[in-house]
C-alpha positions as a Markdown table, in Angstrom:
| # | Residue | x | y | z |
|---|---|---|---|---|
| 1 | Met | 122.2 | 109.5 | 91.4 |
| 2 | Thr | 121.2 | 106.3 | 89.5 |
| 3 | Glu | 118.7 | 106.9 | 86.8 |
| 4 | Pro | 115.2 | 105.3 | 87.0 |
| 5 | Ser | 115.0 | 101.7 | 86.0 |
| 6 | Lys | 112.4 | 99.0 | 86.1 |
| 7 | Val | 115.0 | 96.9 | 88.1 |
| 8 | Ile | 115.1 | 97.5 | 91.8 |
| 9 | His | 118.1 | 96.6 | 94.0 |
| 10 | Val | 117.2 | 95.4 | 97.5 |
| 11 | Arg | 119.8 | 95.3 | 100.3 |
| 12 | Asn | 119.9 | 93.7 | 103.8 |
| 13 | Val | 117.9 | 90.7 | 102.6 |
| 14 | Gly | 118.5 | 88.2 | 105.4 |
| 15 | His | 118.3 | 84.5 | 104.9 |
| 16 | Glu | 115.0 | 84.4 | 106.8 |
| 17 | Ile | 113.4 | 86.5 | 104.0 |
| 18 | Ser | 111.9 | 84.5 | 101.2 |
| 19 | Glu | 111.1 | 85.3 | 97.6 |
| 20 | Asn | 107.4 | 85.5 | 98.5 |
| 21 | Asp | 108.2 | 88.1 | 101.1 |
| 22 | Leu | 109.8 | 90.3 | 98.5 |
| 23 | Leu | 106.9 | 89.7 | 96.1 |
| 24 | Gln | 104.4 | 90.8 | 98.7 |
| 25 | Leu | 106.4 | 94.0 | 99.4 |
| 26 | Phe | 106.3 | 95.1 | 95.7 |
| 27 | Gln | 103.2 | 93.5 | 94.2 |
| 28 | Pro | 101.0 | 96.5 | 95.2 |
| 29 | Phe | 102.8 | 98.7 | 92.8 |
| 30 | Gly | 102.5 | 96.5 | 89.6 |
| 31 | Val | 103.4 | 93.2 | 87.9 |
| 32 | Ile | 106.8 | 91.7 | 88.9 |
| 33 | Thr | 108.3 | 90.0 | 85.9 |
| 34 | Lys | 111.7 | 88.7 | 87.3 |
| 35 | Leu | 113.3 | 88.2 | 90.7 |
| 36 | Val | 116.7 | 86.9 | 91.7 |
| 37 | Met | 117.9 | 86.4 | 95.3 |
| 38 | Leu | 121.7 | 87.1 | 95.8 |
| 39 | Arg | 122.0 | 85.1 | 99.0 |
| 40 | Ala | 125.7 | 85.3 | 99.3 |
| 41 | Lys | 125.4 | 89.1 | 99.4 |
| 42 | Asn | 122.1 | 89.4 | 101.3 |
| 43 | Gln | 120.7 | 91.3 | 98.3 |
| 44 | Ala | 118.1 | 90.8 | 95.6 |
| 45 | Leu | 117.2 | 92.2 | 92.2 |
| 46 | Leu | 113.6 | 92.6 | 91.2 |
| 47 | Gln | 112.2 | 93.7 | 87.9 |
| 48 | Met | 108.9 | 95.4 | 87.5 |
| 49 | Gln | 106.8 | 95.4 | 84.3 |
| 50 | Asp | 107.6 | 99.0 | 83.6 |
| 51 | Ile | 109.6 | 102.0 | 85.0 |
| 52 | Thr | 106.4 | 103.7 | 86.2 |
| 53 | Ser | 105.6 | 100.8 | 88.6 |
| 54 | Ala | 109.2 | 100.8 | 89.8 |
| 55 | Ala | 109.2 | 104.5 | 90.3 |
| 56 | Asn | 106.0 | 104.4 | 92.3 |
| 57 | Ala | 107.5 | 101.7 | 94.6 |
| 58 | Met | 110.6 | 103.8 | 95.1 |
| 59 | Gln | 108.7 | 106.9 | 95.8 |
| 60 | Phe | 106.5 | 105.1 | 98.3 |
| 61 | Tyr | 109.5 | 103.6 | 100.1 |
| 62 | Thr | 111.3 | 106.9 | 100.2 |
| 63 | Asn | 108.6 | 108.0 | 102.8 |
| 64 | Val | 108.0 | 104.6 | 104.4 |
| 65 | Gln | 110.8 | 102.3 | 105.7 |
| 66 | Pro | 110.2 | 98.9 | 104.1 |
| 67 | Ser | 110.5 | 96.1 | 106.7 |
| 68 | Ile | 110.2 | 92.3 | 106.3 |
| 69 | Arg | 110.0 | 89.9 | 109.2 |
| 70 | Gly | 111.2 | 92.6 | 111.6 |
| 71 | Arg | 114.3 | 93.5 | 109.4 |
| 72 | Asn | 114.6 | 96.8 | 107.6 |
| 73 | Val | 115.5 | 96.4 | 103.9 |
| 74 | Tyr | 116.9 | 99.2 | 101.7 |
| 75 | Val | 115.9 | 99.8 | 98.1 |
| 76 | Gln | 117.3 | 101.8 | 95.2 |
| 77 | Phe | 117.1 | 101.7 | 91.4 |
| 78 | Ser | 119.6 | 99.2 | 89.9 |
| 79 | Ser | 122.2 | 100.3 | 87.4 |
| 80 | His | 120.8 | 97.6 | 85.2 |
| 81 | Gln | 117.8 | 98.6 | 83.0 |
| 82 | Glu | 116.9 | 94.9 | 82.4 |
| 83 | Leu | 117.5 | 91.5 | 84.0 |
| 84 | Thr | 118.7 | 89.1 | 81.4 |
| 85 | Thr | 119.4 | 85.4 | 81.6 |
| 86 | Val | 122.9 | 84.4 | 82.5 |
| 87 | Asp | 124.9 | 82.0 | 80.4 |
| 88 | Gln | 125.6 | 78.9 | 82.4 |
| 89 | Asn | 129.3 | 79.2 | 81.8 |
| 90 | Ala | 129.3 | 82.7 | 83.4 |
| 91 | Gln | 127.5 | 81.8 | 86.6 |
| 92 | Gly | 130.6 | 81.3 | 88.6 |
| 93 | Arg | 131.8 | 84.9 | 88.2 |
| 94 | Gly | 131.4 | 86.8 | 91.5 |
| 95 | Asp | 130.5 | 90.0 | 89.8 |
| 96 | Glu | 127.7 | 88.6 | 87.6 |
| 97 | Trp | 124.4 | 90.2 | 88.7 |
| 98 | Arg | 122.3 | 89.8 | 85.6 |
| 99 | Cys | 120.3 | 86.6 | 86.0 |
| 100 | Cys | 116.6 | 85.8 | 85.6 |
| 101 | Ile | 114.5 | 83.7 | 87.9 |
| 102 | Lys | 110.8 | 83.4 | 87.2 |
| 103 | Cys | 108.5 | 83.2 | 90.3 |
| 104 | Phe | 106.1 | 80.3 | 90.3 |
| 105 | Gln | 103.4 | 79.1 | 92.6 |
| 106 | Ala | 101.8 | 75.7 | 92.7 |
| 107 | Leu | 99.1 | 73.7 | 94.6 |
| 108 | Ile | 99.8 | 70.1 | 95.7 |
| 109 | Gln | 97.3 | 67.7 | 97.2 |
| 110 | Tyr | 98.4 | 64.7 | 99.3 |
| 111 | Gln | 96.3 | 61.6 | 100.0 |
| 112 | Val | 96.3 | 62.3 | 103.7 |
| 113 | Arg | 96.8 | 65.5 | 105.8 |
| 114 | Gln | 99.8 | 64.2 | 107.7 |
| 115 | Ser | 101.8 | 63.8 | 104.5 |
| 116 | Ala | 101.2 | 67.5 | 103.7 |
| 117 | Val | 102.3 | 68.4 | 107.2 |
| 118 | Thr | 105.5 | 66.3 | 106.9 |
| 119 | Ala | 106.3 | 67.8 | 103.5 |
| 120 | Arg | 105.9 | 71.4 | 104.7 |
| 121 | Asn | 108.0 | 70.8 | 107.9 |
| 122 | Ser | 110.7 | 69.2 | 105.8 |
| 123 | Leu | 110.9 | 71.6 | 102.9 |
| 124 | Gln | 109.8 | 75.0 | 104.2 |
| 125 | Gly | 112.7 | 77.5 | 103.7 |
| 126 | Arg | 114.8 | 75.1 | 101.7 |
| 127 | Asn | 116.4 | 76.1 | 98.4 |
| 128 | Ile | 115.7 | 74.3 | 95.2 |
| 129 | Tyr | 119.1 | 75.3 | 93.9 |
| 130 | Asp | 122.2 | 76.1 | 95.9 |
| 131 | Gly | 121.7 | 79.7 | 97.2 |
| 132 | Cys | 118.5 | 80.5 | 95.4 |
| 133 | Cys | 114.8 | 79.6 | 94.7 |
| 134 | Gln | 113.9 | 79.4 | 98.4 |
| 135 | Leu | 110.6 | 77.5 | 99.0 |
| 136 | Asp | 107.8 | 79.3 | 100.8 |
| 137 | Ile | 105.2 | 76.6 | 101.7 |
| 138 | Gln | 101.8 | 77.5 | 103.2 |
| 139 | Phe | 98.6 | 75.4 | 103.7 |
| 140 | Ser | 95.9 | 76.2 | 101.1 |
| 141 | Asn | 92.3 | 77.3 | 101.9 |
| 142 | Leu | 91.1 | 74.7 | 99.4 |
| 143 | Asp | 90.0 | 71.3 | 100.7 |
| 144 | Glu | 90.3 | 69.6 | 97.3 |
| 145 | Leu | 92.0 | 70.2 | 94.0 |
| 146 | Gln | 90.1 | 69.8 | 90.8 |
| 147 | Val | 92.4 | 68.7 | 87.9 |
| 148 | Asn | 90.9 | 68.5 | 84.5 |
| 149 | Tyr | 94.0 | 67.8 | 82.4 |
| 150 | Asn | 97.2 | 65.9 | 82.6 |
| 151 | Asn | 99.9 | 68.0 | 81.0 |
| 152 | Glu | 103.0 | 70.2 | 81.9 |
| 153 | Arg | 100.8 | 72.6 | 84.0 |
| 154 | Ser | 98.5 | 70.2 | 86.0 |
| 155 | Arg | 98.4 | 66.4 | 86.7 |
| 156 | Asp | 96.2 | 64.0 | 88.6 |
| 157 | Phe | 98.4 | 61.1 | 89.5 |
| 158 | Thr | 95.4 | 59.0 | 90.5 |
| 159 | Asp | 93.7 | 59.3 | 87.0 |
| 160 | Pro | 96.2 | 58.9 | 84.1 |
| 161 | Ser | 93.2 | 58.8 | 81.7 |
| 162 | Leu | 92.6 | 62.5 | 81.8 |
| 163 | Pro | 93.0 | 64.3 | 78.5 |
| 164 | Ser | 95.7 | 66.8 | 77.6 |
| 165 | Glu | 94.7 | 70.5 | 77.5 |
| 166 | Gln | 95.0 | 72.2 | 74.1 |
| 167 | Lys | 98.2 | 74.3 | 74.0 |
| 168 | Gly | 96.5 | 77.5 | 72.9 |
| 169 | Arg | 93.1 | 79.1 | 73.5 |
| 170 | Ser | 91.1 | 81.2 | 71.2 |
| 171 | Ser | 90.0 | 84.6 | 72.4 |
| 172 | Gln | 86.5 | 83.1 | 72.8 |
| 173 | Glu | 87.8 | 80.5 | 75.2 |
| 174 | Val | 89.7 | 83.0 | 77.2 |
| 175 | Cys | 86.6 | 85.1 | 77.6 |
| 176 | Met | 84.6 | 82.0 | 78.7 |
| 177 | Ala | 87.3 | 81.2 | 81.3 |
| 178 | Phe | 86.7 | 84.5 | 82.9 |
| 179 | Asn | 82.9 | 84.6 | 82.4 |
| 180 | Gln | 83.1 | 87.1 | 79.6 |
| 181 | Glu | 81.0 | 87.3 | 76.5 |
| 182 | Pro | 83.1 | 87.0 | 73.3 |
| 183 | Gly | 84.3 | 90.4 | 72.2 |
| 184 | Gln | 84.1 | 91.7 | 75.7 |
| 185 | Met | 87.7 | 91.3 | 76.8 |
| 186 | Ser | 88.1 | 94.1 | 79.4 |
| 187 | Asn | 87.8 | 92.0 | 82.6 |
| 188 | Ala | 89.9 | 89.1 | 81.2 |
| 189 | Ser | 92.6 | 91.6 | 80.1 |
| 190 | Ala | 92.6 | 93.3 | 83.5 |
| 191 | Ile | 92.9 | 90.0 | 85.3 |
| 192 | Ala | 95.8 | 88.9 | 83.1 |
| 193 | Ala | 97.5 | 92.3 | 83.6 |
| 194 | Ala | 97.0 | 92.2 | 87.4 |
| 195 | Phe | 98.3 | 88.7 | 88.0 |
| 196 | Gly | 100.9 | 88.4 | 85.3 |
| 197 | Gly | 98.9 | 85.8 | 83.3 |
| 198 | Gly | 98.3 | 83.6 | 86.3 |
| 199 | Leu | 95.9 | 83.7 | 89.3 |
| 200 | Pro | 96.4 | 84.0 | 93.0 |
| 201 | Pro | 96.8 | 80.7 | 94.9 |
| 202 | Gly | 93.4 | 79.1 | 95.6 |
| 203 | Ile | 91.6 | 81.0 | 92.8 |
| 204 | Ser | 90.4 | 78.8 | 89.9 |
| 205 | Gly | 89.1 | 81.6 | 87.6 |
| 206 | Thr | 86.3 | 79.2 | 86.4 |
| 207 | Asn | 83.5 | 80.1 | 88.8 |
| 208 | Asp | 80.3 | 81.3 | 87.1 |
| 209 | Arg | 78.2 | 82.0 | 90.3 |
| 210 | Cys | 77.9 | 85.8 | 90.8 |
| 211 | Thr | 75.8 | 85.8 | 94.0 |
| 212 | Val | 77.3 | 85.3 | 97.5 |
| 213 | Leu | 75.6 | 84.3 | 100.7 |
| 214 | Val | 77.0 | 86.0 | 103.8 |
| 215 | Ser | 75.9 | 84.6 | 107.2 |
| 216 | Asn | 76.7 | 85.1 | 110.9 |
| 217 | Leu | 76.5 | 88.9 | 110.5 |
| 218 | Asn | 75.8 | 91.1 | 113.5 |
| 219 | Pro | 72.2 | 92.3 | 112.6 |
| 220 | Asp | 72.4 | 95.2 | 115.1 |
| 221 | Arg | 75.3 | 96.9 | 113.3 |
| 222 | Ile | 75.3 | 95.7 | 109.7 |
| 223 | Asp | 73.6 | 97.4 | 106.8 |
| 224 | Glu | 73.7 | 97.3 | 103.0 |
| 225 | Asp | 76.2 | 100.1 | 102.6 |
| 226 | Lys | 78.6 | 98.6 | 105.1 |
| 227 | Leu | 78.5 | 95.3 | 103.2 |
| 228 | Phe | 79.1 | 97.3 | 100.0 |
| 229 | Asn | 82.2 | 98.9 | 101.4 |
| 230 | Leu | 83.6 | 95.5 | 102.3 |
| 231 | Phe | 82.7 | 93.4 | 99.2 |
| 232 | Ser | 83.5 | 96.2 | 96.7 |
| 233 | Ile | 87.2 | 95.6 | 97.5 |
| 234 | Tyr | 86.9 | 92.5 | 95.4 |
| 235 | Gly | 84.7 | 93.6 | 92.6 |
| 236 | Asn | 81.8 | 95.7 | 91.4 |
| 237 | Ile | 78.5 | 95.3 | 93.3 |
| 238 | Val | 75.2 | 94.9 | 91.5 |
| 239 | Arg | 72.8 | 94.7 | 94.4 |
| 240 | Ile | 72.6 | 93.6 | 98.1 |
| 241 | Lys | 69.7 | 92.1 | 100.0 |
| 242 | Leu | 69.4 | 91.6 | 103.8 |
| 243 | Leu | 67.2 | 88.6 | 104.5 |
| 244 | Arg | 64.2 | 89.6 | 106.7 |
| 245 | Asn | 63.5 | 86.0 | 107.9 |
| 246 | Lys | 67.2 | 85.6 | 108.7 |
| 247 | Pro | 68.5 | 88.9 | 110.1 |
| 248 | Asp | 72.2 | 87.7 | 110.2 |
| 249 | His | 72.1 | 86.6 | 106.5 |
| 250 | Ala | 72.6 | 88.7 | 103.4 |
| 251 | Leu | 72.9 | 88.1 | 99.6 |
| 252 | Val | 75.6 | 90.1 | 97.7 |
| 253 | Gln | 75.5 | 90.0 | 93.9 |
| 254 | Met | 78.9 | 90.7 | 92.4 |
| 255 | Gly | 79.8 | 91.9 | 88.8 |
| 256 | Asp | 80.9 | 88.4 | 87.7 |
| 257 | Gly | 81.9 | 85.0 | 88.9 |
| 258 | Phe | 85.6 | 85.8 | 89.2 |
| 259 | Gln | 84.9 | 88.7 | 91.5 |
| 260 | Ala | 82.5 | 86.6 | 93.6 |
| 261 | Glu | 85.3 | 83.9 | 93.9 |
| 262 | Leu | 87.7 | 86.5 | 95.1 |
| 263 | Ala | 85.2 | 87.7 | 97.8 |
| 264 | Val | 84.5 | 84.2 | 99.0 |
| 265 | His | 88.2 | 83.3 | 99.1 |
| 266 | Phe | 89.4 | 86.3 | 100.9 |
| 267 | Leu | 86.5 | 87.1 | 103.3 |
| 268 | Lys | 85.6 | 83.6 | 104.5 |
| 269 | Gly | 86.2 | 83.6 | 108.3 |
| 270 | Ala | 86.9 | 87.3 | 108.5 |
| 271 | Met | 85.9 | 89.0 | 111.8 |
| 272 | Leu | 83.4 | 91.9 | 111.8 |
| 273 | Phe | 81.5 | 93.5 | 114.6 |
| 274 | Gly | 82.4 | 90.5 | 116.9 |
| 275 | Lys | 81.2 | 87.9 | 114.5 |
| 276 | Arg | 83.2 | 85.5 | 112.2 |
| 277 | Leu | 81.7 | 85.8 | 108.8 |
| 278 | Glu | 80.6 | 82.8 | 106.7 |
| 279 | Val | 80.9 | 83.6 | 103.0 |
| 280 | Asn | 79.8 | 81.0 | 100.4 |
| 281 | Phe | 78.3 | 80.9 | 96.9 |
| 282 | Ser | 74.6 | 81.2 | 96.9 |
| 283 | Lys | 72.2 | 78.8 | 95.1 |
| 284 | Tyr | 70.6 | 81.9 | 93.5 |
| 285 | Ser | 72.2 | 83.1 | 90.3 |
| 286 | Asn | 71.1 | 86.7 | 90.9 |
| 287 | Ile | 69.1 | 88.8 | 93.3 |
| 288 | Thr | 65.6 | 89.8 | 92.1 |
| 289 | Thr | 65.0 | 93.5 | 92.2 |
| 290 | Gly | 62.5 | 94.5 | 94.8 |
| 291 | Ala | 61.6 | 96.9 | 97.6 |
| 292 | Asp | 64.0 | 95.2 | 100.0 |
| 293 | Thr | 67.1 | 95.2 | 97.7 |
| 294 | His | 69.6 | 98.0 | 97.4 |
| 295 | Glu | 70.9 | 98.7 | 93.9 |
| 296 | Tyr | 74.5 | 99.5 | 93.3 |
| 297 | Thr | 74.9 | 98.9 | 89.6 |
| 298 | Asn | 75.4 | 102.6 | 88.8 |
| 299 | Ser | 77.2 | 103.5 | 92.0 |
| 300 | Ser | 80.2 | 105.8 | 91.5 |
| 301 | Leu | 81.7 | 104.0 | 94.5 |
| 302 | Asn | 82.2 | 100.8 | 92.6 |
| 303 | Arg | 86.0 | 100.5 | 92.5 |
| 304 | Phe | 86.5 | 98.4 | 89.3 |
| 305 | Asn | 84.9 | 100.7 | 86.8 |
| 306 | Arg | 88.4 | 102.3 | 86.5 |
| 307 | Asn | 91.9 | 100.9 | 87.0 |
| 308 | Ala | 90.5 | 97.3 | 87.3 |
| 309 | Ala | 94.0 | 95.7 | 87.0 |
| 310 | Lys | 95.4 | 97.8 | 89.9 |
| 311 | Asn | 92.4 | 97.0 | 92.1 |
| 312 | Tyr | 92.7 | 93.3 | 91.4 |
| 313 | Arg | 96.3 | 93.5 | 92.6 |
| 314 | Tyr | 95.2 | 95.0 | 95.9 |
| 315 | Cys | 92.8 | 92.1 | 96.7 |
| 316 | Cys | 93.8 | 90.4 | 99.9 |
| 317 | Ser | 92.3 | 89.1 | 103.1 |
| 318 | Pro | 91.6 | 91.7 | 105.8 |
| 319 | Thr | 94.8 | 93.1 | 107.4 |
| 320 | Lys | 95.6 | 95.2 | 110.4 |
| 321 | Met | 96.8 | 98.0 | 108.0 |
| 322 | Ile | 94.5 | 100.2 | 106.0 |
| 323 | His | 95.5 | 102.5 | 103.2 |
| 324 | Val | 93.6 | 105.9 | 103.1 |
| 325 | Ser | 93.6 | 108.0 | 100.0 |
| 326 | Thr | 91.7 | 111.0 | 98.4 |
| 327 | Leu | 92.9 | 113.1 | 101.4 |
| 328 | Pro | 93.0 | 116.9 | 101.5 |
| 329 | Gln | 96.5 | 118.3 | 100.9 |
| 330 | Asp | 96.6 | 120.0 | 104.3 |
| 331 | Ile | 95.3 | 117.0 | 106.4 |
| 332 | Thr | 97.3 | 116.0 | 109.5 |
| 333 | Glu | 97.9 | 112.6 | 111.1 |
| 334 | Glu | 95.9 | 113.7 | 114.1 |
| 335 | Glu | 92.8 | 114.5 | 112.1 |
| 336 | Ile | 93.0 | 111.1 | 110.4 |
| 337 | Val | 93.4 | 109.3 | 113.7 |
| 338 | Ala | 90.5 | 111.3 | 115.2 |
| 339 | His | 88.3 | 110.2 | 112.3 |
| 340 | Leu | 89.1 | 106.5 | 112.7 |
| 341 | Glu | 90.0 | 105.8 | 116.3 |
| 342 | Glu | 86.4 | 105.0 | 117.4 |
| 343 | His | 86.8 | 101.7 | 115.7 |
| 344 | Gly | 89.9 | 100.5 | 117.5 |
| 345 | Ser | 93.3 | 101.2 | 118.9 |
| 346 | Val | 95.5 | 103.0 | 116.3 |
| 347 | Val | 99.0 | 101.6 | 116.7 |
| 348 | Asn | 100.8 | 103.7 | 114.1 |
| 349 | Thr | 100.2 | 106.1 | 111.2 |
| 350 | Lys | 102.2 | 107.4 | 108.3 |
| 351 | Leu | 101.2 | 110.3 | 106.2 |
| 352 | Phe | 102.9 | 110.6 | 102.8 |
| 353 | Glu | 102.5 | 112.0 | 99.3 |
| 354 | Met | 102.5 | 110.0 | 96.0 |
| 355 | Asn | 102.1 | 111.5 | 92.6 |
| 356 | Gly | 101.3 | 114.8 | 94.3 |
| 357 | Lys | 98.4 | 113.3 | 96.3 |
| 358 | Lys | 98.2 | 112.9 | 100.1 |
| 359 | Gln | 97.7 | 109.3 | 101.3 |
| 360 | Ala | 98.1 | 107.6 | 104.7 |
| 361 | Leu | 98.7 | 104.2 | 106.2 |
| 362 | Val | 96.9 | 103.5 | 109.5 |
| 363 | Met | 97.8 | 100.3 | 111.5 |
| 364 | Phe | 95.2 | 99.0 | 114.1 |
| 365 | Glu | 95.8 | 96.5 | 116.9 |
| 366 | Asn | 94.1 | 93.7 | 114.9 |
| 367 | Glu | 92.4 | 92.9 | 111.6 |
| 368 | Glu | 88.8 | 93.2 | 113.0 |
| 369 | Gln | 89.4 | 96.8 | 114.1 |
| 370 | Ala | 90.8 | 97.7 | 110.7 |
| 371 | Thr | 87.9 | 95.9 | 108.9 |
| 372 | Glu | 85.4 | 97.9 | 111.0 |
| 373 | Ala | 87.1 | 101.2 | 110.2 |
| 374 | Leu | 87.0 | 100.3 | 106.5 |
| 375 | Val | 83.3 | 99.3 | 106.4 |
| 376 | Cys | 82.2 | 102.3 | 108.5 |
| 377 | Lys | 84.5 | 105.1 | 107.1 |
| 378 | His | 85.1 | 104.3 | 103.4 |
| 379 | Ala | 83.5 | 107.1 | 101.3 |
| 380 | Thr | 82.8 | 109.2 | 104.3 |
| 381 | Pro | 83.7 | 112.9 | 104.3 |
| 382 | Leu | 86.9 | 114.1 | 105.9 |
| 383 | Ala | 87.7 | 117.8 | 105.7 |
| 384 | Gly | 85.4 | 118.1 | 102.7 |
| 385 | Leu | 86.6 | 115.1 | 100.7 |
| 386 | Ala | 85.1 | 111.6 | 100.5 |
| 387 | Ile | 88.0 | 109.4 | 101.5 |
| 388 | Arg | 88.8 | 106.0 | 100.0 |
| 389 | Ile | 90.0 | 103.1 | 102.2 |
| 390 | Ser | 91.4 | 99.7 | 101.3 |
| 391 | Phe | 93.5 | 97.0 | 103.0 |
| 392 | Ser | 97.2 | 97.4 | 102.7 |
| 393 | Gln | 99.5 | 94.3 | 102.2 |
| 394 | Leu | 102.4 | 96.0 | 103.9 |
| 395 | Gln | 103.6 | 94.3 | 107.1 |
| 396 | Gly | 104.6 | 97.5 | 109.0 |
| 397 | Ile | 105.2 | 101.2 | 108.8 |
């Protein structure tokens, strides 16, 4: 048996599977530092940041069959402990597996929408180099790009007068970029660890507004705790206020501007209780404490007080699949389904064990049903334990 390694060998990687598909499969387990697609062999090599992350992925996929775009893929530890850059003269050798390809993401704004449509139709799925670096092109949620510097990382081709960004940043500048006071680096460090030094597409990391306005709520079914369960996926909650004069509106104050930006980005347009949510930054910097506000600052249910980097990695838009943890050791799939099925049709379930703890994946018929189950059942008791629910980025069980 191959000894554990931070390099994972993936087989049966069809040509329809992109680099981004593989990243989504393994990103929930940790930072991915290197990836190479071996197109000629329908295989891939992927390097995690450490052996623990790779081992967690391998343990999970021992119990759950990984599948991408309807195709089962097969994973095992690689015989290589590290992926290293290949010398160009050696690239022609058929047995050479040790190569390094960094994974990059970029945002490009065209002058007119049709140009963006044409570019995507022409380039989607094409390789930058022969046999590797397949492009995965999706439309962004952003309407406009804001570029402040012309350099090797960003450029505004309509404004050549923009200054060049300084090459390095002081610790104070890094703190400011993530809305941290100098000397308080915990959140900035967690963000850097979660996203490998970058940020998810569509997230600027420069927002300083902590309060979010949520509208088009279902006033007959929503309450502060349900909003807490949903928004706490993206950050710690300070307080929540339902607006009396507008029953379908609420204010949610997040722990900082970055967390608020994640919530706006991932929840805008989400369906909940038959309504499509509108989520935007509020004109108010914070929510004033009062009789009609609910305080959550000291709530033990705030997810980001511990393992912040891991929780940032799990941030995503609502999906059909939820991940249920903190389960009793003797729990059954039938008991889990019975606890959740009032919120929608359960399509599939998978009960498994990771690091000695029982966990489950539950797939609903659609995203709205999964979202309702999360907001209504997160932190509720099941067989004597308060269960924890989050969205899963896995495509199938």
